[in-house]
Every structure is written in C-alpha cells, then in structure tokens.
Short mmCIF file of C-alpha atoms in Angstrom, two decimals:
data_model
loop_
_atom_site.label_atom_id
_atom_site.label_comp_id
_atom_site.label_asym_id
_atom_site.label_seq_id
_atom_site.Cartn_x
_atom_site.Cartn_y
_atom_site.Cartn_z
CA GLY A 6 -23.09 -20.98 10.88
CA ASN A 7 -24.40 -24.48 10.32
CA SER A 8 -22.03 -27.22 9.21
CA VAL A 9 -21.92 -30.99 8.84
CA THR A 10 -18.88 -33.23 9.16
CA GLN A 11 -19.19 -36.64 7.64
CA MET A 12 -17.05 -39.75 7.79
CA GLU A 13 -14.70 -39.88 4.86
CA GLY A 14 -14.93 -42.66 2.35
CA PRO A 15 -14.87 -44.55 0.25
CA VAL A 16 -16.28 -47.46 2.17
CA THR A 17 -16.23 -50.94 0.65
CA LEU A 18 -18.22 -53.74 2.25
CA SER A 19 -19.33 -57.28 1.51
CA GLU A 20 -23.00 -58.07 1.18
CA GLU A 21 -24.75 -58.62 4.54
CA ALA A 22 -22.10 -56.62 6.42
CA PHE A 23 -22.98 -53.92 8.96
CA LEU A 24 -22.70 -50.34 7.77
CA THR A 25 -22.10 -47.23 9.89
CA ILE A 26 -21.48 -43.76 8.49
CA ASN A 27 -20.63 -41.16 11.09
CA CYS A 28 -22.09 -37.66 10.94
CA THR A 29 -21.66 -34.80 13.39
CA TYR A 30 -23.01 -31.30 13.10
CA THR A 31 -22.65 -27.75 14.34
CA ALA A 32 -25.75 -25.62 14.43
CA THR A 33 -27.51 -22.91 16.34
CA GLY A 34 -30.91 -23.73 17.70
CA TYR A 35 -32.63 -27.01 16.94
CA PRO A 36 -32.00 -28.16 13.39
CA SER A 37 -33.74 -30.94 11.54
CA LEU A 38 -31.39 -33.68 10.35
CA PHE A 39 -31.47 -35.70 7.15
CA TRP A 40 -29.71 -38.42 5.25
CA TYR A 41 -29.88 -38.15 1.47
CA VAL A 42 -28.72 -40.85 -0.94
CA GLN A 43 -27.52 -40.53 -4.52
CA TYR A 44 -27.56 -43.75 -6.54
CA PRO A 45 -25.37 -43.93 -9.64
CA GLY A 46 -26.82 -41.78 -12.42
CA GLU A 47 -29.69 -40.51 -10.29
CA GLY A 48 -30.56 -37.40 -8.31
CA LEU A 49 -30.48 -36.89 -4.56
CA GLN A 50 -33.24 -38.71 -2.70
CA LEU A 51 -34.28 -38.28 0.89
CA LEU A 52 -33.47 -41.48 2.79
CA LEU A 53 -34.62 -40.55 6.30
CA LYS A 54 -35.07 -37.61 8.62
CA ALA A 55 -35.40 -36.63 12.28
CA THR A 56 -36.77 -33.35 13.53
CA LYS A 57 -35.97 -33.32 17.24
CA ALA A 58 -33.62 -34.80 19.80
CA ASP A 59 -33.89 -38.57 20.35
CA ASP A 60 -36.02 -39.01 17.23
CA LYS A 61 -35.08 -42.03 15.16
CA GLY A 62 -35.48 -41.85 11.42
CA SER A 63 -35.73 -45.10 9.48
CA ASN A 64 -36.26 -46.26 5.92
CA LYS A 65 -35.24 -49.25 3.76
CA GLY A 66 -33.49 -50.87 6.73
CA PHE A 67 -31.42 -47.75 7.47
CA GLU A 68 -31.67 -45.97 10.81
CA ALA A 69 -30.26 -42.84 12.38
CA THR A 70 -30.92 -41.30 15.80
CA TYR A 71 -30.77 -37.56 16.50
CA ARG A 72 -28.32 -37.23 19.43
CA LYS A 73 -28.27 -33.68 20.72
CA GLU A 74 -25.77 -34.38 23.50
CA THR A 75 -23.15 -35.59 21.01
CA THR A 76 -24.43 -33.50 18.06
CA SER A 77 -24.49 -36.62 15.94
CA PHE A 78 -26.75 -38.40 13.46
CA HIS A 79 -24.92 -41.59 12.49
CA LEU A 80 -26.41 -43.76 9.75
CA GLU A 81 -26.60 -47.54 10.27
CA LYS A 82 -27.81 -50.59 8.43
CA GLY A 83 -27.52 -54.07 9.79
CA SER A 84 -27.16 -56.02 6.54
CA VAL A 85 -26.26 -54.19 3.35
CA GLN A 86 -27.07 -55.29 -0.18
CA VAL A 87 -25.35 -54.60 -3.48
CA SER A 88 -28.23 -52.24 -4.29
CA ASP A 89 -27.17 -50.02 -1.37
CA SER A 90 -24.09 -48.94 -3.29
CA ALA A 91 -24.42 -45.15 -3.50
CA VAL A 92 -23.18 -41.86 -2.14
CA TYR A 93 -24.72 -40.91 1.20
CA PHE A 94 -25.01 -37.31 2.38
CA CYS A 95 -25.77 -36.10 5.88
CA ALA A 96 -27.55 -32.74 5.98
CA LEU A 97 -29.23 -30.34 8.33
CA THR A 98 -31.57 -27.41 8.12
CA GLY A 99 -32.32 -24.80 10.71
CA ASP A 100 -34.59 -22.66 8.62
CA TYR A 101 -35.16 -23.53 4.99
CA LYS A 102 -31.83 -24.24 3.33
CA LEU A 103 -29.84 -27.43 3.67
CA SER A 104 -26.22 -27.68 4.71
CA PHE A 105 -24.62 -30.91 3.46
CA GLY A 106 -21.65 -32.99 4.41
CA ALA A 107 -19.13 -33.96 1.74
CA GLY A 108 -20.72 -37.35 1.13
CA THR A 109 -19.54 -40.91 1.71
CA THR A 110 -19.26 -43.33 -1.18
CA VAL A 111 -20.35 -46.83 -0.25
CA THR A 112 -19.66 -49.84 -2.45
CA VAL A 113 -21.14 -53.21 -1.55
CA ARG A 114 -19.59 -56.29 -3.14
CA ALA A 115 -21.53 -59.48 -3.78
CA ASP B 4 -46.47 -34.50 -11.37
CA THR B 5 -43.47 -36.79 -11.24
CA GLY B 6 -41.06 -34.57 -9.37
CA VAL B 7 -38.56 -31.80 -9.96
CA SER B 8 -37.31 -31.66 -13.53
CA GLN B 9 -34.28 -29.85 -14.85
CA ASP B 10 -33.24 -29.00 -18.37
CA PRO B 11 -30.81 -29.58 -19.94
CA ARG B 12 -29.23 -32.57 -18.21
CA HIS B 13 -25.84 -31.81 -19.69
CA LYS B 14 -24.33 -28.64 -21.11
CA ILE B 15 -20.89 -28.13 -22.62
CA THR B 16 -19.96 -24.54 -23.35
CA LYS B 17 -16.92 -22.54 -24.27
CA ARG B 18 -15.41 -20.19 -21.72
CA GLY B 19 -16.96 -16.76 -21.97
CA GLN B 20 -20.33 -17.94 -23.26
CA ASN B 21 -23.60 -17.48 -21.39
CA VAL B 22 -25.71 -20.44 -20.32
CA THR B 23 -29.21 -20.76 -18.90
CA PHE B 24 -30.70 -23.67 -17.01
CA ARG B 25 -34.35 -24.34 -16.26
CA CYS B 26 -36.01 -25.96 -13.26
CA ASP B 27 -39.63 -27.02 -12.97
CA PRO B 28 -40.49 -27.72 -9.32
CA ILE B 29 -43.21 -29.95 -7.94
CA SER B 30 -46.35 -28.03 -8.75
CA GLU B 31 -47.68 -27.42 -5.24
CA HIS B 32 -44.29 -26.42 -3.81
CA ASN B 33 -43.79 -22.71 -3.21
CA ARG B 34 -40.14 -22.91 -2.18
CA LEU B 35 -37.40 -23.41 -4.75
CA TYR B 36 -33.65 -23.74 -4.25
CA TRP B 37 -30.56 -23.87 -6.39
CA TYR B 38 -27.46 -25.72 -5.24
CA ARG B 39 -24.10 -26.40 -6.83
CA GLN B 40 -22.19 -29.64 -6.42
CA THR B 41 -18.59 -30.23 -7.42
CA LEU B 42 -16.87 -33.60 -7.57
CA GLY B 43 -16.35 -35.15 -4.17
CA GLN B 44 -18.32 -32.47 -2.34
CA GLY B 45 -21.81 -32.10 -1.01
CA PRO B 46 -24.22 -29.64 -2.59
CA GLU B 47 -23.67 -25.98 -1.68
CA PHE B 48 -26.56 -23.57 -1.37
CA LEU B 49 -26.76 -20.86 -4.03
CA THR B 50 -30.15 -19.19 -3.78
CA TYR B 51 -33.71 -19.56 -2.53
CA PHE B 52 -37.13 -18.43 -3.74
CA GLN B 53 -40.39 -18.33 -1.93
CA ASN B 54 -42.98 -18.02 -4.66
CA GLU B 55 -41.52 -15.42 -7.05
CA ALA B 56 -39.44 -13.62 -4.42
CA GLN B 57 -35.73 -14.36 -4.24
CA LEU B 58 -35.15 -14.26 -0.49
CA GLU B 59 -31.52 -15.25 -0.17
CA LYS B 60 -28.40 -15.41 -2.31
CA SER B 61 -25.22 -17.11 -1.16
CA ARG B 62 -21.93 -15.26 -1.24
CA LEU B 63 -20.90 -18.05 -3.62
CA LEU B 64 -23.16 -16.49 -6.22
CA SER B 65 -21.05 -13.95 -8.07
CA ASP B 66 -22.47 -11.11 -10.14
CA ARG B 67 -22.24 -13.34 -13.20
CA PHE B 68 -25.00 -15.54 -11.80
CA SER B 69 -28.65 -14.56 -11.87
CA ALA B 70 -31.75 -16.52 -11.03
CA GLU B 71 -35.41 -15.79 -11.63
CA ARG B 72 -38.69 -17.37 -10.83
CA PRO B 73 -41.37 -15.50 -12.73
CA LYS B 74 -44.89 -16.04 -11.43
CA GLY B 75 -43.59 -18.40 -8.78
CA SER B 76 -43.53 -21.39 -11.10
CA PHE B 77 -40.43 -22.54 -12.99
CA SER B 78 -37.03 -20.99 -12.35
CA THR B 79 -34.04 -20.18 -14.51
CA LEU B 80 -30.40 -19.88 -13.51
CA GLU B 81 -28.19 -17.92 -15.90
CA ILE B 82 -24.42 -17.79 -15.82
CA GLN B 83 -22.83 -15.03 -17.87
CA ARG B 84 -19.27 -15.13 -19.20
CA THR B 85 -18.71 -18.67 -17.99
CA GLU B 86 -15.36 -19.64 -16.47
CA GLN B 87 -13.79 -23.07 -16.10
CA GLY B 88 -14.43 -22.88 -12.36
CA ASP B 89 -18.14 -22.83 -13.06
CA SER B 90 -17.99 -26.46 -14.17
CA ALA B 91 -20.20 -28.35 -11.73
CA MET B 92 -23.54 -30.03 -11.26
CA TYR B 93 -26.32 -27.50 -10.71
CA LEU B 94 -29.15 -28.89 -8.65
CA CYS B 95 -32.64 -27.56 -8.20
CA ALA B 96 -34.87 -28.53 -5.31
CA SER B 97 -38.34 -27.61 -4.12
CA SER B 98 -40.31 -27.93 -0.91
CA SER B 99 -43.61 -26.90 0.57
CA ARG B 100 -43.86 -24.27 3.23
CA THR B 101 -45.55 -26.43 5.82
CA GLY B 102 -43.86 -28.89 8.08
CA VAL B 103 -40.25 -29.88 8.07
CA THR B 104 -38.46 -28.42 5.09
CA GLU B 105 -37.97 -31.69 3.26
CA ALA B 106 -36.55 -30.79 -0.12
CA PHE B 107 -37.04 -32.83 -3.29
CA PHE B 108 -34.22 -32.64 -5.80
CA GLY B 109 -34.08 -32.77 -9.57
CA GLN B 110 -31.44 -34.82 -11.36
CA GLY B 111 -29.34 -31.77 -12.01
CA THR B 112 -27.67 -30.06 -14.95
CA ARG B 113 -24.03 -30.94 -15.44
CA LEU B 114 -22.12 -27.97 -16.82
CA THR B 115 -18.72 -28.36 -18.41
CA VAL B 116 -16.87 -25.21 -19.43
CA VAL B 117 -14.06 -25.84 -21.91
#
C-alpha cells in the first residue's frame, strides 16, 4: 500500500535560516504529492502540490520537487520567518484518499 | 461558502456514551472524507463518500463507528459506546471530482473520552 516517511522533528531554527524537511514515499503507480501545513489552533491547509515526476510545487517561499528516481518530495524554504512555525505534513494520493506522514513540528525563533 | 465546517469543535464524553459529529463540506464538492488524527501522528483515513454513496471504509473503522451522508450534502460520524482509545481529533475533508484530488480540511472535532 501507499506510505509516507517524514523526517522526525521537532525542528528549531532561527529566523532567516534555511529549512529542509525530508519526505520519501512508497506507492504503486504515479501518485500526486502534497505538503500540508497546520498552524497552531488551525486546520490542515494545502501548502503545495506536484502531480508528476520533476514537477516543482511552490507557495509562500516553500518549494518541493517530485523526484521519482529517489521517491522523494523534500520541502525547502530559503529564509524562514517566525510565522512559519507550524506542523508540516507530507502526503500522497494515488486515487482519492490521502496517506500522510507523521508530521514535523517546526519552531522558528526570532 | 467559506470552507469545510465541523461541529462541535470539542466534545468531552464519558466512556460508553454515544457521540455524533457533523461535517458540512464545500458546497460544490461531491467527495467527502473522514480522517482521525492522534497526537504526534498524521491523519489516518477512515471513510470516503462520493455524493451519498459510502465507497470505502478503513479497517480502522470498527463496528461502533458509522458514517452517513444523506442526499450527498452534510455528513455525520457517529461513535457508539465510546472507549478511551477513541480520543482523537476527527477531521473532515472535501474535494471535487475533477483534477487532482486536492482535499480541503475542516478544523476538526476534538473528542476526549473520560
């Protein structure tokens, strides 16, 4: 079945630091890949997505590239802000339902 | 339409009681999902509706759990004879049938069984 393995946290960074959260997946066929974010006290929000190999998803300064050869979809941001403090979830879907990673808690200090 | 809404946001119940949660999806979305999230874990799929038809139920969903989506609009998730292990955040999501299945989530119902 489909599964997602995500870098364990928590991750604590200073403002303007570079952020990488690793995500690898196992899936049959050609899944679509997502990063969801959950800010404190809020629901899950889609951050970015990629639907085929070599696609790059981007939003709010975050980027992730769909790498079929390494089955990875690592999330990156070049300069984080305090407002980026949240829990980040990598997810995939092959049909209609999402399979999520365990989530990575990111805290950005001023 | 401002998004997926869930009610209640919080529920505390005694073990053995029944509880029911409601989800109102985005109005033009015909797909609706329920997920469960426990502390430190990602959401786990419970069940899926396309319009009013329940097309898949996870093995996680015991016989004490039942979900409905009458007329393909709102959905309810009922848990009978609650157990302490049912304590979790219950998330509802909806999506349209076309394109990539990008799901929009509600804020969830946090259930605490005491």
